[in-house]
Short mmCIF file of C-alpha atoms and ligand atoms in Angstrom, two decimals:
data_model
loop_
_atom_site.label_atom_id
_atom_site.label_comp_id
_atom_site.label_asym_id
_atom_site.label_seq_id
_atom_site.Cartn_x
_atom_site.Cartn_y
_atom_site.Cartn_z
CA MET I 1 -57.34 -4.17 24.45
CA LYS I 2 -59.64 -6.34 22.41
CA SER I 3 -57.86 -5.47 19.14
CA ALA I 4 -54.45 -6.23 20.72
CA LEU I 5 -55.72 -9.71 21.63
CA PHE I 6 -57.03 -10.21 18.08
CA THR I 7 -53.71 -9.14 16.58
CA ARG I 8 -51.80 -11.59 18.80
CA PHE I 9 -54.20 -14.34 17.94
CA PHE I 10 -53.75 -13.78 14.19
CA ILE I 11 -49.98 -13.65 14.54
CA LEU I 12 -49.94 -16.96 16.48
CA LEU I 13 -52.56 -18.75 14.35
CA PRO I 14 -50.28 -19.65 11.39
CA TRP I 15 -47.65 -21.00 13.83
CA ILE I 16 -50.22 -23.11 15.63
CA LEU I 17 -51.39 -24.47 12.27
CA ILE I 18 -47.80 -25.24 11.21
CA VAL I 19 -47.13 -27.12 14.46
CA ILE I 20 -50.36 -29.15 14.06
CA ILE I 21 -49.51 -30.04 10.46
CA MET I 22 -45.94 -31.00 11.41
CA LEU I 23 -47.15 -33.29 14.18
CA ASP I 24 -49.68 -34.88 11.88
CA VAL I 25 -47.16 -35.49 9.10
CA ASP I 26 -44.68 -36.98 11.55
CA THR I 27 -47.07 -39.63 12.87
CA ARG I 28 -48.06 -40.61 9.33
CA ARG I 29 -44.51 -41.24 8.35
CA PRO I 30 -44.04 -44.90 7.43
CA VAL I 31 -42.42 -46.92 10.18
CA PRO I 32 -38.85 -47.72 9.21
CA PRO I 33 -38.32 -51.46 8.79
CA LEU I 34 -36.82 -53.23 11.79
CA THR I 35 -34.34 -55.24 9.80
CA PRO I 36 -33.09 -54.83 6.24
CA ARG I 37 -35.47 -57.59 5.19
CA PRO I 38 -38.85 -57.93 6.84
CA TYR I 39 -38.80 -60.60 9.51
CA PHE I 40 -42.02 -62.47 10.04
CA SER I 41 -42.23 -64.45 13.19
CA PRO I 42 -45.21 -66.79 13.38
CA TYR I 43 -45.48 -65.86 17.04
CA ALA I 44 -45.79 -62.12 16.34
CA VAL I 45 -48.48 -62.34 13.68
CA GLY I 46 -51.74 -60.83 14.80
CA ARG I 47 -50.36 -59.25 17.94
CA GLY I 48 -51.31 -55.59 18.39
CA ARG I 49 -47.89 -54.65 19.68
CA ALA I 50 -46.21 -55.17 16.39
CA ARG I 51 -48.34 -52.45 14.85
CA LEU I 52 -47.52 -49.70 17.34
CA PRO I 53 -45.67 -46.84 15.64
CA LEU I 54 -42.07 -46.52 16.70
CA ARG I 55 -41.11 -43.52 18.76
CA ARG I 56 -38.51 -41.60 16.82
CA GLY I 57 -35.36 -40.71 18.68
CA GLY I 58 -35.97 -43.23 21.46
CA PRO I 59 -33.86 -46.37 21.77
CA ARG I 60 -34.70 -48.39 18.67
CA ASN I 61 -36.66 -51.61 18.98
CA GLN I 62 -35.75 -51.94 22.60
CA SER I 63 -38.95 -53.71 23.58
CA ARG I 64 -39.13 -55.91 20.49
CA PRO I 65 -37.72 -59.41 20.42
CA GLN I 66 -34.92 -59.54 17.88
CA PRO I 67 -34.40 -62.61 15.70
CA GLN I 68 -31.63 -64.53 17.43
CA PRO I 69 -28.98 -66.37 15.44
CA GLU I 70 -29.88 -70.08 15.54
CA PRO I 71 -27.61 -72.23 17.71
CA GLN I 72 -25.87 -74.82 15.55
CA LEU I 73 -28.41 -77.49 14.71
CA PRO I 74 -27.23 -81.00 13.85
CA THR I 75 -27.57 -81.47 10.10
CA ILE I 76 -30.18 -84.02 9.06
CA TYR I 77 -28.94 -86.10 6.12
CA ALA I 78 -31.82 -87.76 4.28
CA ILE I 79 -30.78 -90.58 1.95
CA THR I 80 -33.44 -91.18 -0.69
CA PRO I 81 -33.13 -93.98 -3.24
CA THR I 82 -35.22 -93.25 -6.32
CA TYR I 83 -35.87 -94.84 -9.69
CA SER I 84 -37.45 -93.79 -12.95
CA ARG I 85 -41.19 -94.43 -13.30
CA PRO I 86 -44.26 -92.37 -14.25
CA VAL I 87 -44.83 -91.12 -10.69
CA GLN I 88 -41.21 -90.30 -9.89
CA LYS I 89 -41.40 -86.54 -10.30
CA ALA I 90 -44.65 -86.38 -8.31
CA GLU I 91 -43.06 -88.34 -5.46
CA LEU I 92 -39.96 -86.16 -5.46
CA THR I 93 -42.10 -83.03 -5.50
CA ARG I 94 -44.00 -84.13 -2.39
CA LEU I 95 -40.75 -84.97 -0.69
CA ALA I 96 -39.05 -81.68 -1.58
CA ASN I 97 -42.08 -79.73 -0.37
CA THR I 98 -41.65 -81.39 3.02
CA PHE I 99 -37.86 -81.17 3.23
CA ARG I 100 -37.85 -77.50 2.24
CA GLN I 101 -39.57 -76.74 5.52
CA VAL I 102 -36.90 -78.43 7.62
CA ALA I 103 -33.94 -76.38 8.81
CA GLN I 104 -30.44 -77.65 8.14
CA LEU I 105 -31.42 -80.64 6.05
CA HIS I 106 -29.16 -82.09 3.37
CA TRP I 107 -30.86 -84.28 0.83
CA ILE I 108 -28.82 -87.14 -0.64
CA LEU I 109 -30.78 -88.32 -3.63
CA VAL I 110 -29.46 -91.56 -5.14
CA GLU I 111 -30.78 -92.60 -8.50
CA ASP I 112 -31.06 -96.27 -9.31
CA ALA I 113 -29.58 -95.68 -12.76
CA ALA I 114 -26.37 -95.96 -14.77
CA ALA I 115 -26.21 -92.16 -15.05
CA ARG I 116 -27.84 -89.12 -13.52
CA SER I 117 -31.09 -88.48 -15.37
CA GLU I 118 -31.99 -85.09 -16.78
CA LEU I 119 -35.34 -85.14 -15.05
CA VAL I 120 -33.84 -85.55 -11.58
CA SER I 121 -30.94 -83.15 -12.27
CA ARG I 122 -33.31 -80.40 -13.39
CA PHE I 123 -35.64 -81.13 -10.52
CA LEU I 124 -32.89 -80.89 -7.90
CA ALA I 125 -31.46 -77.71 -9.38
CA ARG I 126 -34.80 -76.02 -8.80
CA ALA I 127 -35.73 -77.72 -5.54
CA GLY I 128 -34.24 -75.00 -3.34
CA LEU I 129 -32.56 -77.46 -1.00
CA PRO I 130 -28.97 -78.31 -0.11
CA SER I 131 -28.53 -81.59 -1.91
CA THR I 132 -26.18 -84.17 -3.37
CA HIS I 133 -27.10 -86.11 -6.48
CA LEU I 134 -25.64 -89.61 -6.75
CA HIS I 135 -26.41 -92.60 -8.92
CA VAL I 136 -25.71 -96.31 -8.96
CA PRO I 137 -27.61 -98.95 -10.89
CA THR I 138 -29.02 -102.03 -9.18
CA PRO I 139 -27.45 -105.05 -10.94
CA ARG I 140 -30.06 -106.75 -13.12
CA ARG I 141 -29.93 -109.97 -11.20
CA TYR I 142 -31.21 -108.17 -8.12
CA LYS I 143 -34.13 -106.50 -9.88
CA ARG I 144 -36.57 -109.25 -9.01
CA PRO I 145 -39.72 -109.32 -6.91
CA GLY I 146 -39.05 -110.54 -3.41
CA LEU I 147 -35.50 -109.21 -3.30
CA PRO I 148 -34.60 -106.18 -1.20
CA ARG I 149 -34.71 -102.86 -3.03
CA ALA I 150 -32.33 -99.92 -2.99
CA THR I 151 -29.44 -101.70 -1.26
CA GLU I 152 -26.76 -100.27 -3.57
CA GLN I 153 -28.29 -96.78 -3.47
CA ARG I 154 -28.37 -96.55 0.32
CA ASN I 155 -24.79 -97.82 0.45
CA ALA I 156 -23.76 -95.14 -2.05
CA GLY I 157 -25.29 -92.53 0.25
CA LEU I 158 -23.40 -93.96 3.23
CA ALA I 159 -20.14 -93.98 1.27
CA TRP I 160 -20.62 -90.34 0.29
CA LEU I 161 -21.24 -89.33 3.91
CA ARG I 162 -18.14 -91.17 5.13
CA GLN I 163 -16.00 -89.70 2.39
CA ARG I 164 -17.24 -86.17 3.04
CA HIS I 165 -16.42 -86.36 6.73
CA GLN I 166 -13.24 -88.34 6.27
CA HIS I 167 -10.77 -85.64 7.23
CA GLN I 168 -12.66 -83.27 9.43
CA ARG I 169 -13.93 -83.77 12.95
CA ALA I 170 -17.52 -84.89 12.59
CA GLN I 171 -19.97 -82.04 12.73
CA PRO I 172 -23.16 -82.91 14.59
CA GLY I 173 -25.40 -84.79 12.21
CA VAL I 174 -28.19 -87.34 11.94
CA LEU I 175 -28.88 -89.71 9.08
CA PHE I 176 -32.11 -91.31 8.10
CA PHE I 177 -33.40 -93.25 5.11
CA ALA I 178 -36.25 -91.44 3.42
CA ASP I 179 -37.87 -93.58 0.73
CA ASP I 180 -39.40 -91.41 -1.96
CA ASP I 181 -42.98 -92.62 -1.51
CA ASN I 182 -43.46 -92.29 2.26
CA THR I 183 -45.18 -89.41 4.06
CA TYR I 184 -43.24 -87.47 6.68
CA SER I 185 -44.63 -85.09 9.29
CA LEU I 186 -42.50 -82.07 10.17
CA GLU I 187 -42.55 -83.13 13.82
CA LEU I 188 -40.55 -86.22 12.89
CA PHE I 189 -37.52 -84.07 12.08
CA GLN I 190 -37.64 -82.34 15.46
CA GLU I 191 -37.68 -85.76 17.09
CA MET I 192 -34.82 -87.29 15.13
CA ARG I 193 -32.63 -84.19 15.41
CA THR I 194 -31.74 -85.08 19.02
CA THR I 195 -30.59 -88.62 18.18
CA ARG I 196 -27.46 -89.45 20.18
CA LYS I 197 -26.73 -92.86 18.66
CA VAL I 198 -29.73 -94.62 17.14
CA SER I 199 -33.30 -93.48 17.65
CA VAL I 200 -36.56 -95.28 16.81
CA TRP I 201 -40.26 -94.44 16.49
CA PRO I 202 -43.52 -95.96 15.18
CA VAL I 203 -44.31 -96.21 11.46
CA GLY I 204 -47.88 -96.03 10.18
CA LEU I 205 -49.49 -98.27 7.53
CA VAL I 206 -46.87 -100.97 7.47
CA GLY I 207 -46.39 -104.69 8.11
CA GLY I 208 -50.02 -105.46 7.35
CA ARG I 209 -51.18 -103.34 10.28
CA ARG I 210 -52.25 -99.75 10.88
CA TYR I 211 -48.86 -99.24 12.47
CA GLU I 212 -45.81 -100.97 13.89
CA ARG I 213 -43.97 -99.65 16.91
CA PRO I 214 -41.19 -100.38 19.35
CA LEU I 215 -42.57 -101.33 22.78
CA VAL I 216 -41.09 -99.14 25.48
CA GLU I 217 -40.76 -99.72 29.22
CA ASN I 218 -39.04 -97.25 31.53
CA GLY I 219 -37.64 -95.38 28.56
CA LYS I 220 -36.10 -98.50 26.97
CA VAL I 221 -37.15 -100.57 23.96
CA VAL I 222 -38.18 -104.02 25.22
CA GLY I 223 -39.91 -105.49 22.17
CA TRP I 224 -41.90 -104.81 19.04
CA TYR I 225 -45.56 -104.44 18.20
CA THR I 226 -45.73 -105.93 14.72
CA GLY I 227 -47.88 -108.22 12.64
CA TRP I 228 -45.13 -109.54 10.45
CA ARG I 229 -42.07 -111.63 11.27
CA ALA I 230 -41.93 -110.76 14.94
CA ASP I 231 -38.70 -112.78 15.09
CA ARG I 232 -36.78 -109.98 13.40
CA PRO I 233 -34.08 -108.69 15.80
CA PHE I 234 -35.23 -105.15 14.95
CA ALA I 235 -38.83 -105.45 13.77
CA ILE I 236 -38.81 -102.00 12.26
CA ASP I 237 -39.25 -100.47 8.81
CA MET I 238 -36.56 -98.39 7.12
CA ALA I 239 -38.65 -95.29 7.91
CA GLY I 240 -38.60 -96.01 11.65
CA PHE I 241 -35.08 -95.07 12.74
CA ALA I 242 -32.30 -92.50 12.54
CA VAL I 243 -28.57 -92.84 13.21
CA SER I 244 -26.12 -90.18 14.35
CA LEU I 245 -23.37 -89.26 11.93
CA GLN I 246 -20.85 -90.16 14.63
CA VAL I 247 -22.12 -93.76 14.70
CA ILE I 248 -21.95 -93.98 10.91
CA LEU I 249 -18.36 -92.76 10.94
CA SER I 250 -17.20 -94.93 13.81
CA ASN I 251 -18.64 -98.05 12.12
CA PRO I 252 -17.09 -97.63 8.67
CA LYS I 253 -17.95 -101.15 7.60
CA ALA I 254 -21.68 -101.01 8.40
CA VAL I 255 -23.54 -101.34 5.09
CA PHE I 256 -26.63 -102.95 3.60
CA LYS I 257 -25.86 -106.45 2.43
CA ARG I 258 -27.12 -108.41 -0.52
CA ARG I 259 -25.57 -111.68 0.43
CA GLY I 260 -27.66 -113.67 2.88
CA SER I 261 -30.20 -110.94 3.33
CA GLN I 262 -33.80 -112.16 3.42
CA PRO I 263 -36.76 -110.00 2.42
CA GLY I 264 -37.64 -107.58 5.19
CA MET I 265 -34.38 -108.19 7.04
CA GLN I 266 -32.41 -105.27 5.62
CA GLU I 267 -33.17 -103.01 8.57
CA SER I 268 -32.23 -105.66 11.13
CA ASP I 269 -29.08 -106.66 9.26
CA PHE I 270 -27.96 -103.04 9.18
CA LEU I 271 -28.91 -102.09 12.73
CA LYS I 272 -27.23 -105.22 14.15
CA GLN I 273 -23.93 -103.86 12.89
CA ILE I 274 -24.17 -100.55 14.75
CA THR I 275 -26.30 -100.95 17.87
CA THR I 276 -28.25 -103.17 20.27
CA VAL I 277 -31.94 -103.14 21.15
CA GLU I 278 -31.09 -101.97 24.70
CA GLU I 279 -29.25 -98.96 23.34
CA LEU I 280 -32.11 -97.63 21.18
CA GLU I 281 -33.51 -94.18 21.98
CA PRO I 282 -37.30 -94.12 21.76
CA LYS I 283 -38.75 -90.96 20.20
CA ALA I 284 -42.28 -89.71 19.49
CA ASN I 285 -43.47 -89.76 23.09
CA ASN I 286 -42.03 -93.16 23.99
CA CYS I 287 -43.07 -94.51 20.59
CA THR I 288 -46.75 -93.71 21.01
CA LYS I 289 -47.14 -91.28 18.08
CA VAL I 290 -47.12 -92.00 14.35
CA LEU I 291 -45.13 -89.28 12.58
CA VAL I 292 -44.28 -91.16 9.38
CA TRP I 293 -46.43 -93.30 7.12
CA HIS I 294 -45.29 -96.06 4.82
CA THR I 295 -47.57 -94.87 2.03
CA ARG I 296 -47.30 -96.53 -1.37
CA THR I 297 -48.38 -94.84 -4.54
CA GLU I 298 -50.74 -96.75 -6.76
CA LYS I 299 -49.35 -97.75 -10.13
CA VAL I 300 -50.73 -95.29 -12.66
CA ASN I 301 -53.07 -96.37 -15.38
CA LEU I 302 -51.46 -95.58 -18.72
CA ALA I 303 -53.75 -97.85 -20.76
CA ASN I 304 -54.64 -95.02 -23.13
CA GLU I 305 -51.14 -93.70 -23.60
CA PRO I 306 -50.37 -93.72 -27.37
CA LYS I 307 -47.54 -95.92 -28.59
CA TYR I 308 -45.94 -93.08 -30.51
CA HIS I 309 -45.72 -89.45 -29.54
CA LEU I 310 -48.89 -87.74 -30.81
CA ASP I 311 -48.98 -84.43 -28.99
CA THR I 312 -47.54 -81.29 -30.58
CA VAL I 313 -45.41 -80.57 -27.54
CA LYS I 314 -43.09 -82.69 -25.44
CA ILE I 315 -43.90 -82.45 -21.76
CA GLU I 316 -41.96 -83.73 -18.81
CA VAL I 317 -44.29 -85.37 -16.28
C1 UGA T 401 -40.26 -101.56 1.89
C2 UGA T 401 -39.37 -100.76 2.82
O1 UGA T 401 -40.11 -99.67 3.38
C3 UGA T 401 -38.20 -100.23 2.04
O2 UGA T 401 -37.41 -99.39 2.84
C4 UGA T 401 -37.41 -101.39 1.50
O3 UGA T 401 -36.31 -100.95 0.73
C5 UGA T 401 -38.32 -102.20 0.60
O4 UGA T 401 -39.50 -102.61 1.30
C6 UGA T 401 -37.64 -103.45 0.06
O5 UGA T 401 -38.35 -104.40 -0.30
O6 UGA T 401 -36.42 -103.50 -0.02
P1 UGA T 401 -41.59 -100.70 -0.33
O7 UGA T 401 -42.63 -99.63 -0.27
O8 UGA T 401 -42.02 -102.11 -0.54
O9 UGA T 401 -40.70 -100.59 0.98
O10 UGA T 401 -40.44 -100.36 -1.41
P2 UGA T 401 -40.35 -99.17 -2.46
O11 UGA T 401 -40.95 -97.93 -1.90
O12 UGA T 401 -40.84 -99.66 -3.77
O13 UGA T 401 -38.77 -98.98 -2.54
C7 UGA T 401 -38.01 -98.42 -1.49
C8 UGA T 401 -37.12 -97.28 -2.03
O14 UGA T 401 -36.25 -97.82 -3.03
C9 UGA T 401 -37.89 -96.16 -2.69
O15 UGA T 401 -37.31 -94.93 -2.35
C10 UGA T 401 -37.75 -96.45 -4.18
O16 UGA T 401 -37.75 -95.30 -4.99
C11 UGA T 401 -36.38 -97.14 -4.24
N1 UGA T 401 -36.27 -98.12 -5.34
C12 UGA T 401 -37.22 -99.08 -5.52
C13 UGA T 401 -35.19 -98.09 -6.18
O17 UGA T 401 -34.31 -97.23 -6.02
N2 UGA T 401 -35.10 -99.02 -7.19
C14 UGA T 401 -36.04 -99.96 -7.41
O18 UGA T 401 -35.91 -100.77 -8.36
C15 UGA T 401 -37.14 -99.99 -6.54
MN1 MN T 402 -42.31 -97.59 -0.38
#
């Protein structure tokens, strides 16, 4: 009796071992990827669930949230005038690093130059952003201190937008003027994306104050908190508003003007052509948050730069 039990045990033993090994191997198998390319959701990181092994044979990924196709976001068109100077590439680099993090953004970079420069062309080609590269020189007579800057460049950006959308029904879009030296928070883009006609928000470090802002009562703009020329119809910096593409297209003549435009009045002169103060849509929590700063880069000290090229290599800066 005893030997019969032993015999059975020894016959079964290898099978038991095989089953144990099989089970072990199966659970060590690498988990097949959920999607052809790994999908990293910031909300899933660090959650234990994501690390549970998948049950084979069961309905795949049933309990996992699948990446949903994004509903169509309005395109944000950023018009940036830019001109050649020692800090230009640094400014554009900071800007591209911000814009690259914004979904559905189209960068319209307009050089203040008679031709597209190699530096900017190369830069844009590697920027990893949907972009359009334009150029128009500022006439020499307007290149004087005290006169508005970048008038022709912003108008070139507007003309390109109007031309591009000339024949098709306007896709949802929002335009704003992004000078190359300002600092933009990512939250700003979420705010401006919902612009219906013209939206406004505070701007930091401008007008001789820590900030300027539209004053809001019951959801409407009723005035301006500013330290400089409070008589401006729209006492707002270029960085403080966005306009829907629809408004740009339905006001084909609205442009920045040289003639009769006083310093600091460019914004007002432009906005007067497309909207009224009552119509403005306050953003950034009823204009109580600063999401953009009118930073200005210090002029670089090149006092020790040699007159003639001395280095053994030529480096783009
Ligand atoms: C302020 C406003 O914030 C600007 O929007 C406005 O255009 C400007 O005043 C003005 O005086 O017209 P500020 O910091 O004084 O800005 O001006 P910059 O940053 O020097 O220039 C504004 C934009 O125009 C920048 O993107 C700059 O690259 C570009 N720019 C400037 C040119 O394209 N060409 C120039 O000769 C100078
Ligand atoms: Mn500036």
